[in-house]
Tab-separated table of C-alpha atoms and ligand atoms in Angstrom:
chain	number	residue	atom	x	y	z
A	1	UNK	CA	-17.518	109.422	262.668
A	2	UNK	CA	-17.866	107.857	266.321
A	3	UNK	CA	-20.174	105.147	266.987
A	4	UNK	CA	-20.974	105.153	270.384
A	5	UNK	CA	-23.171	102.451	272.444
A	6	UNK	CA	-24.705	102.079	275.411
A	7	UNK	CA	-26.185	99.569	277.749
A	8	UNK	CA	-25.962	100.276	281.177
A	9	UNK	CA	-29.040	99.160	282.454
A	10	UNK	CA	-32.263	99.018	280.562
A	11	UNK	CA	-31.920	101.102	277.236
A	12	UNK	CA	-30.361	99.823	274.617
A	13	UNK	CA	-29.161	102.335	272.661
A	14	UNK	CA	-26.232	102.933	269.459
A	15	UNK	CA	-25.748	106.144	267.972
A	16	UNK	CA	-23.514	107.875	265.247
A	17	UNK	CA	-21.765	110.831	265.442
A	18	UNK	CA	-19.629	113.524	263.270
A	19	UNK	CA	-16.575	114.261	264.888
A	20	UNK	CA	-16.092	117.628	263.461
A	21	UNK	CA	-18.913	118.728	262.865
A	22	UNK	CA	-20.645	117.102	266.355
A	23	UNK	CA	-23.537	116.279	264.212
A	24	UNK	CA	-25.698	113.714	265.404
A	25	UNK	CA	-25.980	111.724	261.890
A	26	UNK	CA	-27.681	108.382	263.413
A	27	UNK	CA	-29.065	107.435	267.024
A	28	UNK	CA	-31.475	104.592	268.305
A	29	UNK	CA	-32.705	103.064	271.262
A	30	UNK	CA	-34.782	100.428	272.280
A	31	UNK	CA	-35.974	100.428	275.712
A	32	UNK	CA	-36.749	97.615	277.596
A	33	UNK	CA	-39.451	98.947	280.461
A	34	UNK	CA	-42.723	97.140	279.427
A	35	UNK	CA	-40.563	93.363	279.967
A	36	UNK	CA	-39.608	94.841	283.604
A	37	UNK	CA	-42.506	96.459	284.491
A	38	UNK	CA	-44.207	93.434	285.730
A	39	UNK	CA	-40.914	92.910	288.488
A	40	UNK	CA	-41.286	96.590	289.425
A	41	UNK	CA	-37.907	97.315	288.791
A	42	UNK	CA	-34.959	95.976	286.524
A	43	UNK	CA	-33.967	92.385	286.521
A	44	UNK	CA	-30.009	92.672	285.426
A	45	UNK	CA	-30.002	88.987	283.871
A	46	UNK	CA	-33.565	89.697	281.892
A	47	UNK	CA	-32.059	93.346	280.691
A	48	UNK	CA	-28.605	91.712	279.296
A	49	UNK	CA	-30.396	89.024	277.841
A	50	UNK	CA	-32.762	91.345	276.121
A	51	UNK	CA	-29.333	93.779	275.110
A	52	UNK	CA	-28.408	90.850	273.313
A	53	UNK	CA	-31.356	90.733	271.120
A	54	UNK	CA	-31.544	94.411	270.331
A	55	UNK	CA	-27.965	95.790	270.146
A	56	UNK	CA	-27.253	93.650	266.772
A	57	UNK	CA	-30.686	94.494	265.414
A	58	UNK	CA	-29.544	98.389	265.691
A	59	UNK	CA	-26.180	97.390	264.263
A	60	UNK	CA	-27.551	96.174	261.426
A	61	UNK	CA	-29.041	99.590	260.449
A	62	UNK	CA	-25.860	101.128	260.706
A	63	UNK	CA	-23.992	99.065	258.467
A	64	UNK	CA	-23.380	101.873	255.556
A	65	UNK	CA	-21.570	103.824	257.919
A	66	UNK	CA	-19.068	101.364	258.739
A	67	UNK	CA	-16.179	102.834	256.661
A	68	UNK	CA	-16.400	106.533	257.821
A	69	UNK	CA	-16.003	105.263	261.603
A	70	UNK	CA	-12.430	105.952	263.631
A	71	UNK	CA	-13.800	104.846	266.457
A	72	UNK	CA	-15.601	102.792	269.096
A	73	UNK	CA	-17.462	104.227	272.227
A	74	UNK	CA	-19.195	102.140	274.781
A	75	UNK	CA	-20.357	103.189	278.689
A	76	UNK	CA	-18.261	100.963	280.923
A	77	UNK	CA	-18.660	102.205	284.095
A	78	UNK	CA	-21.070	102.566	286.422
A	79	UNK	CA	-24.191	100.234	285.501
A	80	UNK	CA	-25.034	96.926	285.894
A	81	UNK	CA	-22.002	94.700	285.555
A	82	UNK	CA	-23.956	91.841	283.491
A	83	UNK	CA	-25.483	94.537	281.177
A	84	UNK	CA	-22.602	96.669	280.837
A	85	UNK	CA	-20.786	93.352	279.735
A	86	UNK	CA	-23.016	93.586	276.478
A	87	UNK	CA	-22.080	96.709	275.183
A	88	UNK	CA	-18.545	96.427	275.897
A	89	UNK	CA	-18.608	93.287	274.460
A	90	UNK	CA	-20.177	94.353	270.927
A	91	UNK	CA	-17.241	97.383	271.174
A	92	UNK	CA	-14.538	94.940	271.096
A	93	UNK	CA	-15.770	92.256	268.299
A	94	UNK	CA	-16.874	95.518	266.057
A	95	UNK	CA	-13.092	97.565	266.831
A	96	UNK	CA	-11.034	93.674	266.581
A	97	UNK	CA	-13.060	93.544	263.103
A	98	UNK	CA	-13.324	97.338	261.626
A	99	UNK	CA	-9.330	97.399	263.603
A	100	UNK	CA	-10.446	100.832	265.097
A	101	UNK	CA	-9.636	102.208	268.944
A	102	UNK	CA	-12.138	102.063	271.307
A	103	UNK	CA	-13.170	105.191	273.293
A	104	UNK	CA	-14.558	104.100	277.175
A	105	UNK	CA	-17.153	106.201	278.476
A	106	UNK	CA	-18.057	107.801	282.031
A	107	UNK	CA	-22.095	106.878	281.890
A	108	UNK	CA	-22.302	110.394	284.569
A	109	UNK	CA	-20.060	112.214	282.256
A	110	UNK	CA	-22.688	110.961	279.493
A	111	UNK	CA	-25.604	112.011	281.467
A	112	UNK	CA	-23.805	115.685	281.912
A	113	UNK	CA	-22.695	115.722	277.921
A	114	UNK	CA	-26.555	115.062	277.424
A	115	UNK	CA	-26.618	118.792	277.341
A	116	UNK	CA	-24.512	119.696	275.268
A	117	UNK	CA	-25.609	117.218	272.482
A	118	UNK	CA	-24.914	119.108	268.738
A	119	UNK	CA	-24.049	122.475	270.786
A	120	UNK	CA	-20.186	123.620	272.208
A	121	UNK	CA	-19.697	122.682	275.624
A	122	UNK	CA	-20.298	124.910	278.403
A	123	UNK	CA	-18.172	125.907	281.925
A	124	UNK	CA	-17.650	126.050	284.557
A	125	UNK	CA	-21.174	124.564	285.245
A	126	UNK	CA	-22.568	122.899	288.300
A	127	UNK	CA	-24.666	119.944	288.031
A	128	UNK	CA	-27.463	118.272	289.610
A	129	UNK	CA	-27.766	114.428	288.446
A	130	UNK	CA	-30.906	112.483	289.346
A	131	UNK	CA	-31.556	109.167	287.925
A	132	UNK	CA	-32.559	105.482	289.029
A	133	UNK	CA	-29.211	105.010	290.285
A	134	UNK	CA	-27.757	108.480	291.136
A	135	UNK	CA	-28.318	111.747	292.897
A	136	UNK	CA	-25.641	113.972	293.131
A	137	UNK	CA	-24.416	117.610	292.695
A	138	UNK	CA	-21.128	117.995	290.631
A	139	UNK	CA	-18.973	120.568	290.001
A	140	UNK	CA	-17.732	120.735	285.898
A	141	UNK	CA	-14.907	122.620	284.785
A	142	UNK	CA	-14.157	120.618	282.028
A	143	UNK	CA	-14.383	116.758	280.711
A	144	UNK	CA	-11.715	115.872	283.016
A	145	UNK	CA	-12.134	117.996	285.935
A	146	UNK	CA	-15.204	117.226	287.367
A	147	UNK	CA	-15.894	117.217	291.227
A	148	UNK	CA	-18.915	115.077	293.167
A	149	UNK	CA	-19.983	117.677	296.084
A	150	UNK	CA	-22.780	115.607	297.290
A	151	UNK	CA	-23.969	112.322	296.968
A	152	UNK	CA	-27.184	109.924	298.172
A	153	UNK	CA	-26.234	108.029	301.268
A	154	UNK	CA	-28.865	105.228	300.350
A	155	UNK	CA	-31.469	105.303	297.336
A	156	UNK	CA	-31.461	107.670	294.700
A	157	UNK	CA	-33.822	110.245	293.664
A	158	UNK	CA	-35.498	108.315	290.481
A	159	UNK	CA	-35.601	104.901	292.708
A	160	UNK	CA	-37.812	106.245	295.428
A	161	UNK	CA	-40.255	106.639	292.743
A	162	UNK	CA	-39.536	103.354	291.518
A	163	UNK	CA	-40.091	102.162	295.191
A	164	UNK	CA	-43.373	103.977	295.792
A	165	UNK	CA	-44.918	103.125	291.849
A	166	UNK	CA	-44.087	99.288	293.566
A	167	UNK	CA	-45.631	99.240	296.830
A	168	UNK	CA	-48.404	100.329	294.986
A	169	UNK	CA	-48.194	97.272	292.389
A	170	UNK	CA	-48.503	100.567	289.783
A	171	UNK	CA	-45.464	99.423	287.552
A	172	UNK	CA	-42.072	100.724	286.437
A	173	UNK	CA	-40.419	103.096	286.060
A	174	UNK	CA	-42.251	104.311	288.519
A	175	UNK	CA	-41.819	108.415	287.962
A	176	UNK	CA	-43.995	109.009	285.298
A	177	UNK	CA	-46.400	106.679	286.623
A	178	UNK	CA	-45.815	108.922	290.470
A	179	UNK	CA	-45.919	112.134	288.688
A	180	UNK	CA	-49.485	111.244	286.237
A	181	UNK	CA	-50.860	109.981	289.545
A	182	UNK	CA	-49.971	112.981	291.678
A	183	UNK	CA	-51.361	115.764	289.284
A	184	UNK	CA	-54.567	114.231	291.007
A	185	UNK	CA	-53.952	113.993	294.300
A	186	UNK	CA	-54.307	115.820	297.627
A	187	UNK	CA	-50.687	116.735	298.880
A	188	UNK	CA	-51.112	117.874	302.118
A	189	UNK	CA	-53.064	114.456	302.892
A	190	UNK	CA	-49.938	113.144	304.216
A	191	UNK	CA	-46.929	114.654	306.379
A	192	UNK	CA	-44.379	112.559	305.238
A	193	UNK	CA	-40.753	113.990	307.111
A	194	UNK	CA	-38.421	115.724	304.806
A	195	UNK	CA	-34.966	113.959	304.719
A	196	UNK	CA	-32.303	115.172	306.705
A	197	UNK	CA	-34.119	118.693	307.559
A	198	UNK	CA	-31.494	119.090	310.296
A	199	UNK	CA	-28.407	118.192	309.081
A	200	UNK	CA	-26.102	121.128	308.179
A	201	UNK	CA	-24.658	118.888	304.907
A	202	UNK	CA	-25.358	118.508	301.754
A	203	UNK	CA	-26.095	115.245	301.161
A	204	UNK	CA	-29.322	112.944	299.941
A	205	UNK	CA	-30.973	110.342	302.028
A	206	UNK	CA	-34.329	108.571	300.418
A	207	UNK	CA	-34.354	105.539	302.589
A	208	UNK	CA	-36.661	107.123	305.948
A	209	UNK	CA	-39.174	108.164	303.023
A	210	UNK	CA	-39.570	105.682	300.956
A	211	UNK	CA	-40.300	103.851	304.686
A	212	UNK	CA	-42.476	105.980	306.085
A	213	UNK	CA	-44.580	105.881	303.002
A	214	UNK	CA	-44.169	101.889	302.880
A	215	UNK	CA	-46.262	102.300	306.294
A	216	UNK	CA	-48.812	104.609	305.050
A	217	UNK	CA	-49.442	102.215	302.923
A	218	UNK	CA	-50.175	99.503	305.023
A	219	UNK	CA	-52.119	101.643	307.143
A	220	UNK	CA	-54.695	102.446	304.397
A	221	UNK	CA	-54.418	99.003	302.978
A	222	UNK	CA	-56.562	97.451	305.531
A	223	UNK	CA	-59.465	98.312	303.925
A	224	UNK	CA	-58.038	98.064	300.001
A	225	UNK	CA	-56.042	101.173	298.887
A	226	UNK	CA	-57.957	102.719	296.324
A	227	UNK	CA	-57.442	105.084	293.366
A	228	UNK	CA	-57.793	108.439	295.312
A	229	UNK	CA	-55.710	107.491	298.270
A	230	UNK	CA	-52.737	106.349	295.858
A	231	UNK	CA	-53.545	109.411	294.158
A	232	UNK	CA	-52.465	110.908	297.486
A	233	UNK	CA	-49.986	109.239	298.243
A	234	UNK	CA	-47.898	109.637	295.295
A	235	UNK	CA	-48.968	113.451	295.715
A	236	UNK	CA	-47.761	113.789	299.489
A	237	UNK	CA	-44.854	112.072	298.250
A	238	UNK	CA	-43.498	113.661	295.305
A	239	UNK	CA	-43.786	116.978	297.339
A	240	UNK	CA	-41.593	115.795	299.822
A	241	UNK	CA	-38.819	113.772	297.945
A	242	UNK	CA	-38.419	117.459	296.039
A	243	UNK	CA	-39.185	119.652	299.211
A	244	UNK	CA	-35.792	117.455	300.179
A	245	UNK	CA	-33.593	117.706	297.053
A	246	UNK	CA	-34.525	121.565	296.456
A	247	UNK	CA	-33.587	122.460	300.180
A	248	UNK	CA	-29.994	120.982	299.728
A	249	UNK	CA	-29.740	122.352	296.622
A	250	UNK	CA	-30.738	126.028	298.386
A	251	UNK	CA	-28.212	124.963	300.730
A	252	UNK	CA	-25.557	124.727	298.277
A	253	UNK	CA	-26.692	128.252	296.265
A	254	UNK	CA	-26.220	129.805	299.500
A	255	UNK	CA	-22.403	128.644	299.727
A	256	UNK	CA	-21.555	129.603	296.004
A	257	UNK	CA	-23.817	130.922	293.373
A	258	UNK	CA	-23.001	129.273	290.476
A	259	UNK	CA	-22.613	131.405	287.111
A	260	UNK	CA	-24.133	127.961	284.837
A	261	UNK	CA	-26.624	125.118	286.652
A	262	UNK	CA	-27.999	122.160	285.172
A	263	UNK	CA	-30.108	118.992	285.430
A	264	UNK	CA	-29.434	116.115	284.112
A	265	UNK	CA	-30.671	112.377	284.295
A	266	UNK	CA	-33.709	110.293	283.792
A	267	UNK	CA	-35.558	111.649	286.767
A	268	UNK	CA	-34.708	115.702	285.552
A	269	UNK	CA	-38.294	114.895	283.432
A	270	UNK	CA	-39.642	115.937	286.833
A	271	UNK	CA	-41.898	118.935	286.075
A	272	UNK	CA	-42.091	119.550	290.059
A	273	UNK	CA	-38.133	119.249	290.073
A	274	UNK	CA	-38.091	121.101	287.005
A	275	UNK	CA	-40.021	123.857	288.033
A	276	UNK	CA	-38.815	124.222	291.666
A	277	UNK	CA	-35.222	124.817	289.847
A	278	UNK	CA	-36.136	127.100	287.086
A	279	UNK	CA	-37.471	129.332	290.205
A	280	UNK	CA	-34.418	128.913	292.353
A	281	UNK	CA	-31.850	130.129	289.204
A	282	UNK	CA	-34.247	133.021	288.336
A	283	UNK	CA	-34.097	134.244	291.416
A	284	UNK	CA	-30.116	134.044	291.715
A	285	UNK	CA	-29.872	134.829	288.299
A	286	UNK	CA	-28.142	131.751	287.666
A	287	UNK	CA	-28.369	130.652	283.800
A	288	UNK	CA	-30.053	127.552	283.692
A	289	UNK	CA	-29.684	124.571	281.025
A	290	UNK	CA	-31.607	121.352	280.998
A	291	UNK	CA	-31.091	118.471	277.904
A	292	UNK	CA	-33.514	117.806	275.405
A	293	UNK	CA	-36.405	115.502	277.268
A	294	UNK	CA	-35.658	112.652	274.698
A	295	UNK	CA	-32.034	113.150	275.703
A	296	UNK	CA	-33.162	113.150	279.929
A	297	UNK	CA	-32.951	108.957	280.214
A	298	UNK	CA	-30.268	106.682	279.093
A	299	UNK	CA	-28.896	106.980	275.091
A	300	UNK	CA	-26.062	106.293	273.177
A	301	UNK	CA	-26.291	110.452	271.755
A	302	UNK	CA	-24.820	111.164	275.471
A	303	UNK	CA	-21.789	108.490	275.231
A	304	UNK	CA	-21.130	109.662	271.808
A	305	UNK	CA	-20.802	113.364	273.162
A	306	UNK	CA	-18.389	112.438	275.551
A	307	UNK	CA	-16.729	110.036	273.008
A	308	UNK	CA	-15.823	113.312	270.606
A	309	UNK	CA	-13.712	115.205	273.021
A	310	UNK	CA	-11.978	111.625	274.370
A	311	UNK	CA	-11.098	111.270	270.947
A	312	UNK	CA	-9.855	114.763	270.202
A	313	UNK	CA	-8.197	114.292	273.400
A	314	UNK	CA	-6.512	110.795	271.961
A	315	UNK	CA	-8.287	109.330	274.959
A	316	UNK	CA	-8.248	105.674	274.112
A	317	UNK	CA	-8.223	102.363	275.445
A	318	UNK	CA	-6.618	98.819	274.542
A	319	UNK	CA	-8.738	96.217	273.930
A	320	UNK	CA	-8.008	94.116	276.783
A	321	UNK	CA	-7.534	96.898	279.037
A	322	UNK	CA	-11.369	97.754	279.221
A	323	UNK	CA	-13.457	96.733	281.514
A	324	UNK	CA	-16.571	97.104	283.423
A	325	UNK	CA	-17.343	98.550	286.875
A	326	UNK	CA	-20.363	99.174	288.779
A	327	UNK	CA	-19.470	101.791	291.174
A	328	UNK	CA	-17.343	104.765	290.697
A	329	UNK	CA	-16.136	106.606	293.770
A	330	UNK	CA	-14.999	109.494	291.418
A	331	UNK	CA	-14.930	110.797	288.031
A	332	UNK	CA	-11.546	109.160	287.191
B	401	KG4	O1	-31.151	108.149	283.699
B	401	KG4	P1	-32.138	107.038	283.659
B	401	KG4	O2	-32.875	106.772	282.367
B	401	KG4	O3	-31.496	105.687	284.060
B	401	KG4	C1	-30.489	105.604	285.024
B	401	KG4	O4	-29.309	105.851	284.675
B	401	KG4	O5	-30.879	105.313	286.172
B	401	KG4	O6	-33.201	107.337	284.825
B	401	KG4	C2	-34.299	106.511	285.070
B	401	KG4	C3	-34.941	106.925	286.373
B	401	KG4	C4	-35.983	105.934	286.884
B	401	KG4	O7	-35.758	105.722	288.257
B	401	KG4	C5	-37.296	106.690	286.642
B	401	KG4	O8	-38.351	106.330	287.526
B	401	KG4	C6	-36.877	108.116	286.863
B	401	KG4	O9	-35.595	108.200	286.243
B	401	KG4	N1	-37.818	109.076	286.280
B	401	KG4	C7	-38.511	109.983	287.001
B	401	KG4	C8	-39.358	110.662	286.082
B	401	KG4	N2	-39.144	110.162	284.838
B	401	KG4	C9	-38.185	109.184	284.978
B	401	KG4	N3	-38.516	110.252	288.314
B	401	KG4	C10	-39.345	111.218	288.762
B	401	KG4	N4	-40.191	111.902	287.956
B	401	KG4	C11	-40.240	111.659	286.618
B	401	KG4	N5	-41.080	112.347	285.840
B	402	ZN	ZN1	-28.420	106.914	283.400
């Protein structure tokens, strides 16, 4: 068995995992959004002092297992340096002590292996990843051939909801809380511009949206925003941020048609999203897989995934070698 961890940002998460069998025999996660919620977004130093308390807790629960592990997973790159620290940390002390190899994870690849969690793996496959940190379409053609074809040039997809949720002082993460609030709102209220309508590339921009609804909000907040107009807002908005991401994606189905499409990420619980996709696949008769919604946001099931085919692969890593980065230019 693998155990795999995870801490990249706000989840903290450990799971256990057959390797031949791919079973999923243990997985947990705490998350940690109620302590940020009143910051409106993630405070790095709060969420790896708060991976500190949890991670060992989990541990403990998965104590019986120790002797049927051969290995160590942990997400080291991208996150939050200070919170990816944690997990990487807890990898080290448990492989120094159990003197097992440790396996270091892609968190992307882990978001992408979220689909194929207890099931074969499937490609060539092309990807759309939208969480608080990422939007991007990637091309799969296997664990280690994987290609970014776009990328956000500013915020991601899941953050402009986290932006919007905290003009509005309405809490994080802020898509759930955008999408509740939407279901009753008026989305034609506002014409907020769709990113980048012009431009002949694929790529993401958030930025000009998230501003022009920052002033929409200060317009109506002269005389006290109140429960309808937010209700609006968050309506006019969520149409727009996916009126953006679906026409790039068109963009991209109109170059290449791809056989296998997929979302994946924290911000893929999007019904809108969700729905707008399901419709463009059906129509190119493009087979379509999304994870498990308990699977969408951050987990240690994902790294554990990825972990099984590293370690089939005798993908391993010394113990001093690891270490943590925040940014990854590619999938190397
Ligand atoms: O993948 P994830 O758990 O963490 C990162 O790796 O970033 O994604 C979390 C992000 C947050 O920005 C959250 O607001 C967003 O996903 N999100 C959503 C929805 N549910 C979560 N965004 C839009 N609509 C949703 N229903
Ligand atoms: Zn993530």
């Amino acid at each position: 068995m693998i155990l795999s961890i995870e801490s990249s940002c706000d989840d903290s998460s450990i799971a256990i995992t057959d390797i031949e069998t791919k079973e999923l025999i243990y997985h947990k996660k705490i998350s940690q959004e109620l302590q940020h919620s009143v910051y409106g977004g993630v405070v790095p130093e709060l969420a790896a002092r708060l991976h500190v308390e949890a991670l060992p807790k989990i541990l403990e629960e998965c104590k019986d297992f120790f002797p049927k592990l051969k290995a160590i997973a942990v997400t080291n790159a991208p996150g939050l340096s200070v919170t990816l620290m944690e997990g990487v940390t807890m990898a080290k002390a448990l492989a120094l002590s159990l003197e097992l190899p440790i396996i270091a994870v892609n968190h992307l690849k882990g978001h992408i292996y979220s689909l194929f969690i207890e099931k074969e793996e499937v490609f060539p496959i092309t990807i759309l990843l939208v969480s608080g940190g990422h939007t991007q379409i990637i091309e799969a053609n296997s664990l280690n051939d994987m290609k970014i074809i776009a990328s956000t040039m500013d915020d991601s997809f899941g953050e402009s909801f986290d932006k919007v949720s905290k003009m509005m002082g309405l809490g994080y993460p802020g898509g759930p809380i955008v999408q509740e609030k939407a279901l009753k709102g008026n989305e034609d209220r506002f014409a907020f511009p769709i990113p980048l309508r012009q431009s002949p590339n694929i790529e993401f921009s958030y930025s000009g949206l998230k501003n022009a609804v920052r002033l929409q909000i200060e317009k109506l907040g002269d005389k006290e925003i109140n429960e309808q107009d937010m209700c609006d807002v968050c309506a006019s908005f969520e149409k727009t941020a996916v009126a953006h991401i679906m026409q790039k994606t068109k963009k991209y189905f109109k170059q290449k048609v791809p056989s296998n499409f997929a979302i994946v990420g924290g911000a893929s619980a999007n019904i809108r999203l969700r729905t707008a996709i399901e419709e463009l696949c059906e129509k190119n008769k493009t087979k379509l897989f999304l994870s498990q919604l308990k699977y969408c946001s951050d987990n240690a099931a994902m790294i554990g995934r990825v972990a099984l085919e590293q370690y089939n692969q005798n993908n391993f890593i010394g113990i001093n070698e690891i270490d943590v980065q925040t940014r990854l230019k590619d999938f190397k």
